[in-house]
Coordinates of C-alpha atoms in Angstrom, one line a residue:
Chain A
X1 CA 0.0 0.0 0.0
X2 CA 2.5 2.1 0.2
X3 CA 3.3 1.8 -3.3
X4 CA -0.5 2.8 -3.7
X5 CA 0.6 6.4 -2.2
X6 CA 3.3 6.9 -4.1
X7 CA 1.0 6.1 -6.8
X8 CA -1.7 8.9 -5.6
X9 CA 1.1 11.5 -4.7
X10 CA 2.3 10.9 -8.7
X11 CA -1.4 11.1 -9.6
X12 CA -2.1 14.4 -7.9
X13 CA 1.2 15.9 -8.5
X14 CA 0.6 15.3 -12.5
X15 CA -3.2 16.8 -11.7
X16 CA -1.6 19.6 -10.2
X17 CA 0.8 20.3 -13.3
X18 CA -2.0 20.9 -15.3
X19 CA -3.8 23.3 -13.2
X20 CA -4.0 26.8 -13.9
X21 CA -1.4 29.4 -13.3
X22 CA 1.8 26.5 -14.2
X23 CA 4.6 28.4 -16.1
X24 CA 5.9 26.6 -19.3
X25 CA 8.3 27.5 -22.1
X26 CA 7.5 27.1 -26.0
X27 CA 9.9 24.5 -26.7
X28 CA 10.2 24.7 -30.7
X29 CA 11.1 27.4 -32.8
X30 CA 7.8 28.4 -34.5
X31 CA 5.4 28.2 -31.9
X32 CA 2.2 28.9 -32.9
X33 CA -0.9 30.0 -30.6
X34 CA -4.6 28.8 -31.7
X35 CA -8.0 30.6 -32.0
X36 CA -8.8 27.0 -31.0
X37 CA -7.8 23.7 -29.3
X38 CA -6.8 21.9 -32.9
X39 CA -4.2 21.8 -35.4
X40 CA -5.9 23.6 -37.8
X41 CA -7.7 26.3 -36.5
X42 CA -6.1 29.9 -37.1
X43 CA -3.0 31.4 -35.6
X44 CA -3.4 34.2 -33.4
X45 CA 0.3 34.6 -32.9
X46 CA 3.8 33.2 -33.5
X47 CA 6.1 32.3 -30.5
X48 CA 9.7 31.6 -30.2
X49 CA 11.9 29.0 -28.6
X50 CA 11.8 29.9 -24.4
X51 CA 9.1 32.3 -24.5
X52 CA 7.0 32.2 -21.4
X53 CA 3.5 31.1 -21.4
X54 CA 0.9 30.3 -18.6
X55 CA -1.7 27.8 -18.4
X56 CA -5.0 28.6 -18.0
X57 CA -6.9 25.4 -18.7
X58 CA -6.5 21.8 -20.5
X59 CA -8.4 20.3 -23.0
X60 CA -7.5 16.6 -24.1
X61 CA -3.5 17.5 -25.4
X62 CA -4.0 21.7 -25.7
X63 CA -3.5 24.1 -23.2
X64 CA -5.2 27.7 -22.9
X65 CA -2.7 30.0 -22.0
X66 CA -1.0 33.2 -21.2
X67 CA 1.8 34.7 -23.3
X68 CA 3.7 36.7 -20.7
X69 CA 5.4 39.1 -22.8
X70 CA 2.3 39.9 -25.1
X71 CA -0.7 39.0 -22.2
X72 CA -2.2 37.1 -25.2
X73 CA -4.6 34.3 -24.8
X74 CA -4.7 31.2 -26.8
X75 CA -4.3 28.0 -27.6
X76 CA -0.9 25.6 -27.7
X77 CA -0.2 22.0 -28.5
X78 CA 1.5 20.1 -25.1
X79 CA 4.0 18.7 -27.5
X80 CA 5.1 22.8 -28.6
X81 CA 6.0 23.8 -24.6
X82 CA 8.2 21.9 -21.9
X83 CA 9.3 22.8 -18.2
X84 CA 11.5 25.7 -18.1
X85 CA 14.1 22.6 -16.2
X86 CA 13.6 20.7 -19.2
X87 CA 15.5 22.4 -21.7
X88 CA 18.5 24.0 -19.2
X89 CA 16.6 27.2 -19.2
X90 CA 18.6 27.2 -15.4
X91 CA 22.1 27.3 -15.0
X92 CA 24.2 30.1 -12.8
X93 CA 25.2 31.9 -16.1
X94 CA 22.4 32.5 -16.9
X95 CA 20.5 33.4 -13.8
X96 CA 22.8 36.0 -13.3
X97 CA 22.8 38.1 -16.4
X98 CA 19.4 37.2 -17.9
X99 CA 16.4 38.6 -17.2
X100 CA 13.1 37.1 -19.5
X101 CA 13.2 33.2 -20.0
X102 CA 13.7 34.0 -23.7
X103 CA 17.0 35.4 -22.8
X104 CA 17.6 32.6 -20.2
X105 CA 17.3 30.1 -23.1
X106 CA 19.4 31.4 -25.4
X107 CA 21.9 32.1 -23.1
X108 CA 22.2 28.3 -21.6
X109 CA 21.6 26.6 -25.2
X110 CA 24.8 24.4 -25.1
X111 CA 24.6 22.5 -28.8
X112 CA 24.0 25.0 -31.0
X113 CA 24.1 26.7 -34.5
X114 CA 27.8 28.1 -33.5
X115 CA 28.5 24.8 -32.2
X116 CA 27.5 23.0 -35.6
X117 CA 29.7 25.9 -37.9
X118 CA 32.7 24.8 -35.7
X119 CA 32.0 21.1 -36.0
X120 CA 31.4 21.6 -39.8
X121 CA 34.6 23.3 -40.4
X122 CA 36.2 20.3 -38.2
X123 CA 34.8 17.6 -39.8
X124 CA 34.2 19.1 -43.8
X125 CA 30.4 18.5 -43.4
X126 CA 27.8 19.3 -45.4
X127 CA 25.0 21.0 -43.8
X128 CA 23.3 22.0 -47.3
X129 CA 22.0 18.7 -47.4
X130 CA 20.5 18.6 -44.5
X131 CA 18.7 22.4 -44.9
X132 CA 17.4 20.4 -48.4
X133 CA 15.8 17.4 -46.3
X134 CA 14.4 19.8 -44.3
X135 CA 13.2 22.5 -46.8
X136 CA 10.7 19.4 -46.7
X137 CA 8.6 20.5 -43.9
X138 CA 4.5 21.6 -44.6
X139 CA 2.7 24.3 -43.4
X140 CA -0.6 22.6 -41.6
X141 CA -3.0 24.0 -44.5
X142 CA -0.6 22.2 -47.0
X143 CA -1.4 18.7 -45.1
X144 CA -5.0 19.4 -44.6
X145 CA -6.3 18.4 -48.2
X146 CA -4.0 15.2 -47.4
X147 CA -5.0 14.6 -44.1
X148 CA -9.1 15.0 -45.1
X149 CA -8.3 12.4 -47.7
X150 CA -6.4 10.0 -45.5
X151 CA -8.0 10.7 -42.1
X152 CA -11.3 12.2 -42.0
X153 CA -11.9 10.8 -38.2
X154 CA -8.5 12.0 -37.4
X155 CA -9.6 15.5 -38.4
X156 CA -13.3 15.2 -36.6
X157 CA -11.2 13.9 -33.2
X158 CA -10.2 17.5 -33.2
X159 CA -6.5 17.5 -34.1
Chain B
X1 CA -3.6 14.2 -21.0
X2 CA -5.3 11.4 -23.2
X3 CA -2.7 9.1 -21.5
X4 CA -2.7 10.9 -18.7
X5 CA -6.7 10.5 -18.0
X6 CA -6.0 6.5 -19.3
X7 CA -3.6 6.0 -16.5
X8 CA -5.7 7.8 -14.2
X9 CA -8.7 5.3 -14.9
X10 CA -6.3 2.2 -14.7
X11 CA -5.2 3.3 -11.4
X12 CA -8.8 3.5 -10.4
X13 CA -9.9 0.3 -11.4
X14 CA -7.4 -1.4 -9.8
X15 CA -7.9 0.6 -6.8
X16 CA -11.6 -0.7 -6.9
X17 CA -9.8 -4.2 -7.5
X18 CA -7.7 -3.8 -4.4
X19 CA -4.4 -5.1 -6.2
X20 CA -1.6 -2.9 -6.9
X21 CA -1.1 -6.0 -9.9
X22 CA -1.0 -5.1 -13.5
X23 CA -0.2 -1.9 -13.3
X24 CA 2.9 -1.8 -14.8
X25 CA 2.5 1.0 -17.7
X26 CA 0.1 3.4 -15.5
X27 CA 3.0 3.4 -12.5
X28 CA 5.5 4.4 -15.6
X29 CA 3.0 6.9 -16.9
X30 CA 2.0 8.3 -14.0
X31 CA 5.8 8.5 -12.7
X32 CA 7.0 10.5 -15.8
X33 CA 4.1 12.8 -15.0
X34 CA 5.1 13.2 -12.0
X35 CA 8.7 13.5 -13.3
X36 CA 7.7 16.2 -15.8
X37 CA 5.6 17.9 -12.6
X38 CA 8.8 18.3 -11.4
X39 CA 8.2 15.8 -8.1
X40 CA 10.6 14.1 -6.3
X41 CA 11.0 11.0 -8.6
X42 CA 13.7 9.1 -6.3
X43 CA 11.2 7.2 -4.5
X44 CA 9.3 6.9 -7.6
X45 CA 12.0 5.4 -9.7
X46 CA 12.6 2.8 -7.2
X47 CA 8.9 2.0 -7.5
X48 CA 8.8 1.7 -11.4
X49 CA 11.9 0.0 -12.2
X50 CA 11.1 -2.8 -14.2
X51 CA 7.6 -2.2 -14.7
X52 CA 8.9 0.6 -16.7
X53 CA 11.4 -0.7 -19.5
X54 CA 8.6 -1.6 -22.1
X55 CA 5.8 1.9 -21.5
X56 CA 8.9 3.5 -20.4
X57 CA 7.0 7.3 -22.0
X58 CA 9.9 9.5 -22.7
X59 CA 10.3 12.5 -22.4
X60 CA 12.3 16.0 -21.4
X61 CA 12.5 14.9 -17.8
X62 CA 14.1 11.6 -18.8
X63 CA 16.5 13.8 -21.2
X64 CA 19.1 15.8 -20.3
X65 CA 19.0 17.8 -23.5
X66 CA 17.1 20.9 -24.8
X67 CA 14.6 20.5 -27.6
X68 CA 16.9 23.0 -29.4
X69 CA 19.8 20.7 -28.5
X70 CA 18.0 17.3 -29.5
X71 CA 17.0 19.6 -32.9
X72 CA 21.5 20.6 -33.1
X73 CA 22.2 16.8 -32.6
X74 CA 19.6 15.3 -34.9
X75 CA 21.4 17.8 -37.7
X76 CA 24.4 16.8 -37.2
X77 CA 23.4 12.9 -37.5
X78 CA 21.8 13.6 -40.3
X79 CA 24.8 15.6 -42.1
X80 CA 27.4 12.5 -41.1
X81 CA 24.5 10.0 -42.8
X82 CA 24.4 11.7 -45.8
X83 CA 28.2 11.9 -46.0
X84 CA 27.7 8.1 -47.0
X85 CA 24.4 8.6 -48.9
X86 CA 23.1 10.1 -51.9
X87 CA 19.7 12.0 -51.2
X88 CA 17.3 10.6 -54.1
X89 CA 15.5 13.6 -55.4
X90 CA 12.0 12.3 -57.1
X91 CA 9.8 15.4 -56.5
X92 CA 6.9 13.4 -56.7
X93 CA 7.8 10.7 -54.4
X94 CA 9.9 13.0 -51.7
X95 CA 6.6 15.1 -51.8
X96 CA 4.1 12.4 -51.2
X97 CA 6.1 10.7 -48.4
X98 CA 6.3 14.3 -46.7
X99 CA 2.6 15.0 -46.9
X100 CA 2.1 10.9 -45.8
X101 CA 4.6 11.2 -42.7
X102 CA 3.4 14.8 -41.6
X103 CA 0.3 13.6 -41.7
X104 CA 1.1 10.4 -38.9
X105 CA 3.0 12.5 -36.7
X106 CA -0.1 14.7 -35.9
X107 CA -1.4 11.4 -34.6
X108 CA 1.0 10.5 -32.7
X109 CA 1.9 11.5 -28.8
X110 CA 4.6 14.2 -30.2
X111 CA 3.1 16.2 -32.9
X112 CA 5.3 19.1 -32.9
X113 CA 8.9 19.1 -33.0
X114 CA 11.7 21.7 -32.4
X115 CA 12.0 22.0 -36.3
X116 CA 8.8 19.2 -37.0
X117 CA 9.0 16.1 -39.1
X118 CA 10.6 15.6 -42.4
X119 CA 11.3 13.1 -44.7
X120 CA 14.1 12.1 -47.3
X121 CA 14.8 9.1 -49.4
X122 CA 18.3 7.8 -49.6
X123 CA 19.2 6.9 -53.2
X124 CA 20.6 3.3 -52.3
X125 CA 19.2 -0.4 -53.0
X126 CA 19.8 -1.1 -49.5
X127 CA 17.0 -1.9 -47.4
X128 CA 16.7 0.3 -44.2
X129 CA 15.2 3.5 -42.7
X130 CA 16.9 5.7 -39.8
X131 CA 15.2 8.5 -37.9
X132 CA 17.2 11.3 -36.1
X133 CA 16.5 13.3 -32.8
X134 CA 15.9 16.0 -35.0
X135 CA 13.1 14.8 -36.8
X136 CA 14.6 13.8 -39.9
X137 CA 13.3 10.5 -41.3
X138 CA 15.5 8.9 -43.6
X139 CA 13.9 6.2 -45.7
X140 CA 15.9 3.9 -48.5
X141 CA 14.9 3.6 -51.8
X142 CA 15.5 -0.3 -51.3
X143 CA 13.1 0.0 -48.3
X144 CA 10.0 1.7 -50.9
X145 CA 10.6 -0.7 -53.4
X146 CA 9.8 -3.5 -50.7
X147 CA 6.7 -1.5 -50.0
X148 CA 3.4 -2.7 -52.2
X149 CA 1.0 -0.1 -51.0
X150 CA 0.2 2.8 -49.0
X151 CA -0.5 1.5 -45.8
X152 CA 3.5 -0.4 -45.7
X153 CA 4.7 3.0 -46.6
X154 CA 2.9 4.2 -43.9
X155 CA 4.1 1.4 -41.5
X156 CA 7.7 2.1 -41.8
X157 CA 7.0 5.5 -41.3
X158 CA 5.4 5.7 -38.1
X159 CA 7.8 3.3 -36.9
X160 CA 10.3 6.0 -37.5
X161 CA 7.8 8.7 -35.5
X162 CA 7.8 6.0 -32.6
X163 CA 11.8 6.2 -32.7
X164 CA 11.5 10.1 -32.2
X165 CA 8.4 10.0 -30.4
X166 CA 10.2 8.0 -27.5
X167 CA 13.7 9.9 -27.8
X168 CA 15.8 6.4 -28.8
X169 CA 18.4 8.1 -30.6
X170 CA 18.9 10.3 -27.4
X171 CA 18.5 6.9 -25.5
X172 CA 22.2 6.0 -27.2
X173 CA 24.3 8.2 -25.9
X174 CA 26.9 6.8 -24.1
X175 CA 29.4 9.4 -23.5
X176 CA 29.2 10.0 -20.1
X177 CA 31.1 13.0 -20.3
X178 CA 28.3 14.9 -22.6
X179 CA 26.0 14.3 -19.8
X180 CA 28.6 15.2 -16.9
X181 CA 28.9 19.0 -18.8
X182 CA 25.1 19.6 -19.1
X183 CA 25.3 18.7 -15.6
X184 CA 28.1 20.6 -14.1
X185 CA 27.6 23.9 -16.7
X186 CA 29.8 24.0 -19.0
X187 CA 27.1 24.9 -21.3
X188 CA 25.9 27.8 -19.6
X189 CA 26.1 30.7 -20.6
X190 CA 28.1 29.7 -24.1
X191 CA 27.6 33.8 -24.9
X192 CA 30.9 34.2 -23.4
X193 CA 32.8 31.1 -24.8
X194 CA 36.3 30.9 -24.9
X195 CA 38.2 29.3 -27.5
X196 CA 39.4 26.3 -25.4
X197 CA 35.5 25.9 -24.0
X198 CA 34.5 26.2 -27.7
X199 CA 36.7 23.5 -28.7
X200 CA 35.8 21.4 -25.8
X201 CA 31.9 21.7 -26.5
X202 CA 32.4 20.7 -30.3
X203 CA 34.1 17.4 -29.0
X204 CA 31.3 16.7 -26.6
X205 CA 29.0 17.4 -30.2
X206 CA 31.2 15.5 -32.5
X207 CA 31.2 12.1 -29.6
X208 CA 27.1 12.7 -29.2
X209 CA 26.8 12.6 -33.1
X210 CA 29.1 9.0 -33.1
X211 CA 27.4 7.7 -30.5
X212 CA 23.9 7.9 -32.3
X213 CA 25.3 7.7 -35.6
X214 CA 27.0 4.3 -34.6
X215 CA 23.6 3.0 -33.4
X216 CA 21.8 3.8 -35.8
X217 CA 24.0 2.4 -38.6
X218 CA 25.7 -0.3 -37.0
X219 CA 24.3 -1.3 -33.4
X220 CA 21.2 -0.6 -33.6
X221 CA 18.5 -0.1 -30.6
X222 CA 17.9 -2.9 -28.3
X223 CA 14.7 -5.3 -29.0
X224 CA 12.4 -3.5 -26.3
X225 CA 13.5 0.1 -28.4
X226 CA 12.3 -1.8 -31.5
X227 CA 9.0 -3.1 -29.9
X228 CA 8.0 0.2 -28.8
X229 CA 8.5 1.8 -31.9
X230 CA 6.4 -0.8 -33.7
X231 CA 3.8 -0.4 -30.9
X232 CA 3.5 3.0 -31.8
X233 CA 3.3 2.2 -35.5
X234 CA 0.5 0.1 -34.7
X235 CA -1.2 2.8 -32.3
X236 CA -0.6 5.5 -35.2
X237 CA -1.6 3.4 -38.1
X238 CA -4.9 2.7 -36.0
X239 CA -5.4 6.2 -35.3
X240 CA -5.5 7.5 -38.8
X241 CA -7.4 4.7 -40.4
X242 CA -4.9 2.1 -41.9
X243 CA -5.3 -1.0 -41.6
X244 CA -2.3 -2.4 -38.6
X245 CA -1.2 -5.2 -40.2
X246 CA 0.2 -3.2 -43.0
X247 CA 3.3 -3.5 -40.9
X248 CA 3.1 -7.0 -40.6
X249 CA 2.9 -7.7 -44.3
X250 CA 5.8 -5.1 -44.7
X251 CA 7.7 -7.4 -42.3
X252 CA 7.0 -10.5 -43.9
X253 CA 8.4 -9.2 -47.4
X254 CA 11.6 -7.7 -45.2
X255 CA 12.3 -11.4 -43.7
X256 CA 11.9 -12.6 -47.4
X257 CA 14.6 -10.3 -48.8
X258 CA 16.9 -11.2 -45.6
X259 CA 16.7 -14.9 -46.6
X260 CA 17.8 -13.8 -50.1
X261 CA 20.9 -11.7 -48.7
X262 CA 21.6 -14.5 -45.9
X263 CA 22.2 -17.2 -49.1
X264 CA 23.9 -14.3 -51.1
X265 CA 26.2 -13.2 -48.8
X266 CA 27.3 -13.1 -45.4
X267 CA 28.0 -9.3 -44.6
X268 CA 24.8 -8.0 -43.1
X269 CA 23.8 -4.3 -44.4
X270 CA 21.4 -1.6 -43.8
X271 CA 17.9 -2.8 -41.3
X272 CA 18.9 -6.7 -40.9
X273 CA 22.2 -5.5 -39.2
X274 CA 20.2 -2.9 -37.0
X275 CA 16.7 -5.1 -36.3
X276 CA 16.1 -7.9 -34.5
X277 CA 14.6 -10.7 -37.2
X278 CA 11.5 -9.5 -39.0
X279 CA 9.8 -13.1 -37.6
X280 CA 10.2 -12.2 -34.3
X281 CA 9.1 -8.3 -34.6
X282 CA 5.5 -10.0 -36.0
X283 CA 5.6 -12.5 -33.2
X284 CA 5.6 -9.8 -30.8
X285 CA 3.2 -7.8 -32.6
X286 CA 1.0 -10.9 -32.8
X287 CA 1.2 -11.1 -29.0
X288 CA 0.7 -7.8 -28.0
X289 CA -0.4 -4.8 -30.1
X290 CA -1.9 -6.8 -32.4
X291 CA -4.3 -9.4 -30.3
X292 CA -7.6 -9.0 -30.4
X293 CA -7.7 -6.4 -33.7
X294 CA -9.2 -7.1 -36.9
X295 CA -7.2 -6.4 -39.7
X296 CA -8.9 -4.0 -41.8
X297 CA -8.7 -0.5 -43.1
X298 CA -11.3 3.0 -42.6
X299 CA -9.1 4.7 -45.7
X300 CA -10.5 5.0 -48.8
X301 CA -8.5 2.3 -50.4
X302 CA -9.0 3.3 -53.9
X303 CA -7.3 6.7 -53.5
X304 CA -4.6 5.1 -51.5
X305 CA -3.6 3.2 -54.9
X306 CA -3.9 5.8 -56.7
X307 CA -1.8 8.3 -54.6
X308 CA 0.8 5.5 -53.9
X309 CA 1.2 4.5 -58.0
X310 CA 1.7 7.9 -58.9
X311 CA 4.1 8.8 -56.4
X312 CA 6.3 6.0 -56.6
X313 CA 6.2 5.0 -60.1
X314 CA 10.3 6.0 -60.6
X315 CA 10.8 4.0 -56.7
X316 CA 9.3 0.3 -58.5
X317 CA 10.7 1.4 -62.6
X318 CA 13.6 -1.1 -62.6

């Protein structure tokens, strides 16, 4: 049974990490806030890597929430924001000298863009490629023709 | 929160059961929760270990890496794969895998990405497929021309997803030392490098990119890795509409050509040095993910043809 209380502390910590007022940080680099819990309602606004948002409410895998630096409301994926801990937004450099968590993460980024143009001068890589494979990359409207024909449920399950 | 709530109502049942049995993937769901609620997880860990290794859900708590960092790694895999590989550049077919693997990831448990998803064929008769932290899925032209339909090319894509989804390549790092300077700070605040911490953080970013490069070329990911990617394949393909055992029949035809290559040669290349035998990934499949479903599709399987023909008619022209 005492297994069974870890079990219920887990449960209401993970409760409580959804409640209201929780700061997260947009964790990819085109964050996108929703009119609307789903992939393809419209964008209200575009947010950057470490921006700070707060939740206001869950629904299924979307969170309401606060833009800090703007005070707008919308709409985010759970996959597009993480724990400020979670992507070494913390470190003593940058607590000291940084003020927003935007600055915090780009001061404690480690592997970088600066790191890669070193390690491609090292190493005679070719980083073209790679901008090529991912010159790949859809907007959302460009899938939706795609995704109606392939997935209409997935579409009506809210994405 | 869909798993979330899923875990929740597991732990309730049994709780109405009075057994703390069978709760093996709800203790490791609820414990990464609680991991990602930033709780305590010593105690926890203790609880879950070995209930864990197969729902094991990764994610940033279980990583010591930044999504921005995962995105910097994936690139770099990707650049040192493609130093052995020629990119094969069929608009038609690069396009329609794109719009096809887009498409799954929405479905999956990690829709967004750092970057996102995106797909490239490598122009080599080898059979094999690779995805990379950063979301690069990198699928062989030998691999397509296995495939006889849609729903197969769909298979070994979502497989890839479940690779990214549950942060393997991460998973196969094994220089302790890259770990030890997120740790201890050596990447903070990299504004004011010097040229000696510079130099020092490049090694740490060349030994990350061997480490996954090696696994995912030559090692490969251990069987439970492999099983959880094909569970989420399974989950994915279910999700959207194809029919599951798409995978399987893809399976079947890759244990086929491994035969062949066995009685050719002995020098294993591309998935059959990576995977454990095809047979035993269905076996598995048969066991778990797929006991109990009905093959069968909700796609309209007419279009699927028609899409899959067009876009891969130079992939199957000899």
């Amino acid at each position: 049974m005492a297994k069974l209380a870890v079990f219920l502390l887990l449960l209401a910590g993970s409760l409580h990490a959804q409640s209201s007022g929780d700061e997260l940080s947009v964790s990819v680099r085109q964050g996108e806030l929703r009119s609307a819990p789903g992939f393809l309602s419209s964008i209200d606004a575009r947010l950057e890597y470490g921006d700070a948002v707060r939740v206001i409410s869950r629904v299924n895998d979307w969170l309401r929430v606060t833009v800090d630096h703007t005070g707008e409301e919308g709409w985010i994926h759970t996959s597009s924001v993480a724990r400020p801990r979670d992507m070494n937004l913390t470190g003593p450099g940058a607590r000291t000298t940084q003020t927003t968590t935007r600055e915090i993460a780009l001061a404690g980024r480690g592997f970088n863009q600066q790191v890669e143009q070193e390690y491609q001068e090292q190493m005679q890589l070719d980083f073209s490629v790679v901008d090529r494979v991912e010159e790949n990359l859809l907007a959302l409207p460009e899938l939706a023709d795609f995704l109606s024909e392939i997935g209409a449920e997935l579409l009506e399950g809210g994405l | 929160m869909r798993r979330l709530t899923r875990a929740a109502g597991v732990l309730g049942l049994a709780m109405v059961l009075g057994s703390c049995a069978h709760l093996g993937s709800a203790v490791g769901e609820l414990a990464d929760a609680g991991a990602r609620a930033g709780l305590p997880t010593a105690g926890a860990g203790a609880v879950v270990d070995g209930v864990r290794a197969v729902g094991a859900v990764a994610d940033a708590a279980t990583s010591p890496f930044s999504p921005e960092q995962e995105y910097y790694i994936g690139r770099s895999v990707s650049a040192t794969i493609l130093r052995e590989y020629e990119l094969y550049d069929d608009p038609a077919a690069v396009a329609y895998l794109n719009r096809l693997g887009q498409s799954l990831a929405l479905a999956s448990q990690r829709p967004t990405l750092y970057h996102g998803y995106t797909v490239a064929i490598l122009d080599t008769d080898e059979i094999n497929a690779f995805a990379t932290p950063g979301g690069h899925i990198f699928i062989s032209r030998g691999m397509l021309r296995l495939t006889e339909a849609e729903g197969e090319v769909a298979a070994v894509l979502a497989h890839e997803i479940g690779h990214i989804v549950e942060r393997h390549g991460l998973g196969s790092i094994r220089t302790a030392r890259v770990i030890d300077a997120i740790q201890d700070g050596t990447f903070q605040a990299l504004d004011r490098v010097s040229d000696s911490q510079m130099r020092e953080v490049t090694r740490l970013f060349g030994d990350t990119t061997a480490d996954v490069v090696d696994t995912l070329v030559t090692r490969g990911y251990s069987g439970a890795s492999e099983r959880e990617a094909d569970s989420i394949a399974v989950q994915i393909l279910m999700d959207v509409g194809y029919d599951p055992f798409a995978l399987v029949r893809l399976l079947e035809r890759m244990d086929a050509a491994q035969q062949a290559e066995y009685e050719g040669s002995r020098e294993r290349r591309g998935f059959s040095r990576t995977h454990p035998r095809p047979q035993s990934r269905i076996r598995d499949l048969q066991r778990s993910d797929l006991r109990n479903v009905e093959p069968g599709s909700r796609i309209d399987e007419e279009a699927a043809r028609r899409r899959y023909e067009a876009a891969m008619r130079s992939i199957h022209t000899p």
